[in-house]
Amino acid sequence: MPAYVVGHKVPDSDSICSAIALSYLKTTIGEPTVPARLGELSPETLFILDKFGFEQPELKLSYAGEEVYIVDHSDKIQGPDDLDEATVLGIIDHHKLGDITTSTPLECWIRPVGCTNTIIKMMYDFHGVEIPKDIAGAMMCAILSDTVIFKSPTTTTADIKCVEALAEIAGIEDAQALGMEMFKVKSAVEGTPARDLVLRDFKDFNMNGNTVGIGQLEVIDLSMLDAMKADLEADIAKLKAEGERHTVILLLTDIMKEGSELLVASDDASIVEKAYETSLTDNKVWLDGVLSRKKQVVPPLQDAFA
Amino acid sequence: MPAYVVGHKVPDSDSICSAIALSYLKTTIGEPTVPARLGELSPETLFILDKFGFEQPELKLSYAGEEVYIVDHSDKIQGPDDLDEATVLGIIDHHKLGDITTSTPLECWIRPVGCTNTIIKMMYDFHGVEIPKDIAGAMMCAILSDTVIFKSPTTTTADIKCVEALAEIAGIEDAQALGMEMFKVKSAVEGTPARDLVLRDFKDFNMNGNTVGIGQLEVIDLSMLDAMKADLEADIAKLKAEGERHTVILLLTDIMKEGSELLVASDDASIVEKAYETSLTDNKVWLDGVLSRKKQVVPPLQDAFA
């Protein structure tokens, strides 16, 4: 029986591309492994799979009795619901260390870099396995997505060098231009229901016992969202109630202006104001320079809840 | 301010040698880092430090406000008591994944190999840093200790190759002979109080809400312990009561016969019997082939408690 590689719920391009890249690597070194996903794919991820000729990984929600590699998260709440009944063989991630535990030794490659695929490139190098052209292209796009084409403060030298190396393998001359093309696909929000947009890149966190959901929409021009903002605000309030969440935040990120507007629905918005040392007006605030949920949004909020 | 590297409570040779080896590596690549320890050193570890000319790392119990690398464990109960108030920069370990969590991204090198120092050798290789002769010797001894000179089922090809490489760097011709010399030092138990022997290599585990302490004494001939066995049994019963533990187990490991006698003090010894599919006689049982706490003793017990 093969092992699985699976990323987080509401999969993003990094979760999907790292599942594809890691399963190829593991299979090549003699551990049959297949990629899987915990949900529907975003237009950006579908664009990447189409561009490099990949099928969607298998939709698989239950892992009881299976062996599994976890990518792009280490928080239980973001992973498969029955992960406790699976054997976790390894975790490859670039976030804070979450609450997944195991009863047997495992392999963890966790680094403070901009993207899981940057770490998977290190794994290919460690094992001396050549990266196929199409996989290199998908890995490269995932890094450009996660680092917002190197604008995000999560970007490290390792990510930039990795994109250079992968672009060469994939035969792509202008990686950043492909990145912009990808973000244009991501920005096409017209005609999409508010709920789909809110959930497009949404993660729940356990903050001192409270469930806090944080979504992010990255667009190349925030004014594209003006007509939908009221709908988005109404929807995060609904999502908060449905999931018994303490707080739901939606980041509307303008990747060209390099900042985010926060839409907030919370049982106690003063925690959010304290976290970011700001004041909300109509449950909204623009935070200049904030591009990264992981580095700029989650840690201060976690501290404010502690 | 330098960062610290610290291993687990009741430090063993792996915790100490990996703290020394990692702090040298980190300092060399531009991150000033010093080794520390959470407790007194065993005769085996003192033998290694003396042989290769190292001072004991600083005894440091509190890490609030400090930056710290954690080595050779990832369970909160085994680490510094105030770790939640420190910034964990990284974890290098070879055990099951424990319950340490962080609020910021970090570096984790966790591998299912026999010894943390085998992973630290990979880190030196990754960064292209030459291992000094004395550090290579200490790392090599730690691997020989943790793998019981390659007899433990935790031993991997990576550990064996690593010892070969380190022996060459350290200029040691017969690594296994040095390993035997080290285990003879470890076996010299005469005149040592029972409590010191019980705590020499002792770890607490949180098993489904119960505190379970497991100690291990490795000797080259179990009959050396015959005269002390009654004292050891009495002492683990006391230790159980003092720490409000559900169970205390002491493994008396005969590295030549390749097995362990378990001494058990428990609120419910049937859990222990179930875990190892055996029956205790006078709270004792010989388990043939059992050399590794991590691989052969902890996982079945954890499952039995679950």
Short mmCIF file of N, CA, C and O in Angstrom, two decimals, chain A residues 91 94-112 122 126 294 299 302-303, chain B residues 91 94-112 122 126 294 299 302-303:
data_model
loop_
_atom_site.label_atom_id
_atom_site.label_comp_id
_atom_site.label_asym_id
_atom_site.label_seq_id
_atom_site.Cartn_x
_atom_site.Cartn_y
_atom_site.Cartn_z
N ILE A 91 6.85 15.27 8.38
CA ILE A 91 6.22 16.58 8.23
C ILE A 91 7.22 17.49 7.52
O ILE A 91 8.37 17.60 7.95
N HIS A 94 6.84 25.02 6.78
CA HIS A 94 7.58 26.28 7.00
C HIS A 94 6.83 27.23 7.92
O HIS A 94 7.08 28.43 7.90
N HIS A 95 5.90 26.69 8.72
CA HIS A 95 5.14 27.51 9.66
C HIS A 95 5.65 27.29 11.09
O HIS A 95 6.54 26.48 11.32
N LYS A 96 5.05 27.99 12.03
CA LYS A 96 5.28 27.72 13.45
C LYS A 96 4.97 26.25 13.73
O LYS A 96 4.20 25.63 13.01
N LEU A 97 5.56 25.71 14.79
CA LEU A 97 5.34 24.30 15.11
C LEU A 97 3.99 24.11 15.80
O LEU A 97 3.74 24.71 16.85
N GLY A 98 3.14 23.30 15.20
CA GLY A 98 1.79 23.10 15.72
C GLY A 98 1.71 21.93 16.67
O GLY A 98 2.72 21.46 17.20
N ASP A 99 0.49 21.44 16.85
CA ASP A 99 0.25 20.47 17.92
C ASP A 99 0.09 19.03 17.45
O ASP A 99 -0.38 18.17 18.20
N ILE A 100 0.51 18.73 16.22
CA ILE A 100 0.54 17.33 15.80
C ILE A 100 1.62 16.61 16.61
O ILE A 100 2.73 17.12 16.75
N THR A 101 1.29 15.47 17.19
CA THR A 101 2.29 14.65 17.88
C THR A 101 2.23 13.23 17.28
O THR A 101 1.27 12.89 16.59
N THR A 102 3.24 12.43 17.55
CA THR A 102 3.25 11.06 17.04
C THR A 102 3.66 10.11 18.15
O THR A 102 4.16 10.54 19.20
N SER A 103 3.44 8.80 17.92
CA SER A 103 3.90 7.84 18.92
C SER A 103 5.14 7.09 18.44
O SER A 103 5.68 6.26 19.16
N THR A 104 5.61 7.41 17.24
CA THR A 104 6.83 6.78 16.73
C THR A 104 7.73 7.85 16.09
O THR A 104 7.24 8.90 15.66
N PRO A 105 9.04 7.57 16.03
CA PRO A 105 9.96 8.52 15.40
C PRO A 105 9.58 8.79 13.94
O PRO A 105 8.99 7.92 13.28
N LEU A 106 9.90 9.95 13.46
CA LEU A 106 9.49 10.37 12.12
C LEU A 106 10.54 11.31 11.54
O LEU A 106 11.57 11.56 12.16
N GLU A 107 10.25 11.80 10.35
CA GLU A 107 11.15 12.68 9.62
C GLU A 107 10.50 14.06 9.54
O GLU A 107 9.41 14.17 8.99
N CYS A 108 11.12 15.10 10.11
CA CYS A 108 10.57 16.45 9.97
C CYS A 108 11.60 17.36 9.33
O CYS A 108 12.72 17.47 9.82
N TRP A 109 11.19 17.98 8.24
CA TRP A 109 12.01 19.03 7.61
C TRP A 109 11.20 20.32 7.75
O TRP A 109 10.31 20.59 6.93
N ILE A 110 11.49 21.10 8.76
CA ILE A 110 10.77 22.35 8.99
C ILE A 110 11.81 23.47 8.98
O ILE A 110 12.84 23.36 9.66
N ARG A 111 11.58 24.48 8.15
CA ARG A 111 12.54 25.58 8.04
C ARG A 111 11.80 26.91 7.99
O ARG A 111 10.72 26.98 7.40
N PRO A 112 12.39 27.95 8.56
CA PRO A 112 11.75 29.27 8.51
C PRO A 112 11.97 29.95 7.17
O PRO A 112 12.61 30.99 7.08
N MET A 122 15.44 21.14 -1.15
CA MET A 122 16.58 20.70 -0.32
C MET A 122 16.57 19.17 -0.19
O MET A 122 17.63 18.53 -0.16
N PHE A 126 19.42 16.63 -1.15
CA PHE A 126 19.97 15.70 -0.14
C PHE A 126 20.03 14.27 -0.70
O PHE A 126 21.02 13.56 -0.52
N LYS A 294 1.19 34.33 7.91
CA LYS A 294 2.02 33.52 8.78
C LYS A 294 2.95 34.35 9.66
O LYS A 294 3.14 34.06 10.85
N PRO A 299 1.27 35.52 14.46
CA PRO A 299 1.99 35.62 15.74
C PRO A 299 1.48 36.72 16.68
O PRO A 299 1.25 36.44 17.86
N GLN A 302 -1.83 35.56 18.11
CA GLN A 302 -1.61 34.47 19.07
C GLN A 302 -1.13 35.03 20.41
O GLN A 302 -1.60 34.64 21.48
N ASP A 303 -0.20 36.00 20.36
CA ASP A 303 0.29 36.63 21.59
C ASP A 303 -0.84 37.38 22.31
O ASP A 303 -0.92 37.35 23.54
N ILE B 91 14.59 22.68 16.59
CA ILE B 91 14.59 21.42 17.32
C ILE B 91 15.34 20.40 16.46
O ILE B 91 15.04 20.25 15.28
N HIS B 94 15.53 12.87 17.35
CA HIS B 94 15.34 11.59 16.67
C HIS B 94 14.27 10.75 17.36
O HIS B 94 14.23 9.53 17.16
N HIS B 95 13.41 11.38 18.16
CA HIS B 95 12.33 10.66 18.84
C HIS B 95 11.00 10.93 18.15
O HIS B 95 10.92 11.70 17.20
N LYS B 96 9.94 10.32 18.67
CA LYS B 96 8.58 10.67 18.27
C LYS B 96 8.37 12.17 18.45
O LYS B 96 9.02 12.79 19.29
N LEU B 97 7.43 12.74 17.71
CA LEU B 97 7.19 14.17 17.80
C LEU B 97 6.35 14.46 19.04
O LEU B 97 5.24 13.96 19.20
N GLY B 98 6.90 15.30 19.92
CA GLY B 98 6.24 15.62 21.18
C GLY B 98 5.36 16.86 21.09
O GLY B 98 4.99 17.29 20.00
N ASP B 99 5.06 17.43 22.26
CA ASP B 99 4.04 18.48 22.32
C ASP B 99 4.59 19.89 22.44
O ASP B 99 3.85 20.82 22.78
N ILE B 100 5.87 20.08 22.16
CA ILE B 100 6.38 21.46 22.10
C ILE B 100 5.75 22.14 20.89
O ILE B 100 5.70 21.57 19.81
N THR B 101 5.21 23.35 21.09
CA THR B 101 4.69 24.15 19.97
C THR B 101 5.36 25.52 20.03
O THR B 101 5.97 25.88 21.03
N THR B 102 5.27 26.27 18.93
CA THR B 102 5.87 27.61 18.91
C THR B 102 4.86 28.59 18.32
O THR B 102 3.86 28.18 17.73
N SER B 103 5.14 29.90 18.49
CA SER B 103 4.27 30.89 17.86
C SER B 103 4.93 31.51 16.64
O SER B 103 4.34 32.34 15.97
N THR B 104 6.16 31.09 16.34
CA THR B 104 6.83 31.61 15.14
C THR B 104 7.51 30.45 14.40
O THR B 104 7.82 29.42 14.99
N PRO B 105 7.74 30.65 13.08
CA PRO B 105 8.42 29.62 12.30
C PRO B 105 9.80 29.29 12.87
O PRO B 105 10.44 30.15 13.49
N LEU B 106 10.24 28.08 12.68
CA LEU B 106 11.49 27.62 13.27
C LEU B 106 12.13 26.59 12.35
O LEU B 106 11.62 26.30 11.27
N GLU B 107 13.24 26.05 12.82
CA GLU B 107 14.01 25.07 12.06
C GLU B 107 13.93 23.73 12.79
O GLU B 107 14.33 23.66 13.95
N CYS B 108 13.37 22.70 12.15
CA CYS B 108 13.37 21.37 12.79
C CYS B 108 14.06 20.36 11.90
O CYS B 108 13.70 20.21 10.74
N TRP B 109 15.04 19.70 12.47
CA TRP B 109 15.70 18.57 11.80
C TRP B 109 15.40 17.35 12.65
O TRP B 109 16.07 17.10 13.65
N ILE B 110 14.37 16.62 12.28
CA ILE B 110 13.99 15.43 13.04
C ILE B 110 14.04 14.25 12.08
O ILE B 110 13.49 14.32 10.98
N ARG B 111 14.77 13.21 12.47
CA ARG B 111 14.92 12.05 11.58
C ARG B 111 14.80 10.77 12.40
O ARG B 111 15.25 10.73 13.55
N PRO B 112 14.25 9.71 11.80
CA PRO B 112 14.13 8.43 12.52
C PRO B 112 15.45 7.66 12.50
O PRO B 112 15.54 6.57 11.93
N MET B 122 24.65 15.74 9.53
CA MET B 122 23.99 16.17 8.28
C MET B 122 23.95 17.69 8.19
O MET B 122 24.09 18.26 7.11
N PHE B 126 25.40 20.00 5.34
CA PHE B 126 24.54 20.94 4.61
C PHE B 126 25.18 22.32 4.54
O PHE B 126 25.18 22.97 3.50
N LYS B 294 13.16 4.00 23.33
CA LYS B 294 12.45 4.82 22.33
C LYS B 294 11.64 3.97 21.35
O LYS B 294 10.50 4.30 21.03
N PRO B 299 6.63 3.18 22.54
CA PRO B 299 5.43 3.11 21.67
C PRO B 299 4.37 2.10 22.12
O PRO B 299 3.20 2.47 22.21
N GLN B 302 2.63 3.56 25.17
CA GLN B 302 1.78 4.69 24.77
C GLN B 302 0.47 4.17 24.16
O GLN B 302 -0.61 4.66 24.48
N ASP B 303 0.58 3.15 23.32
CA ASP B 303 -0.63 2.56 22.72
C ASP B 303 -1.52 1.93 23.79
O ASP B 303 -2.75 2.03 23.72
#
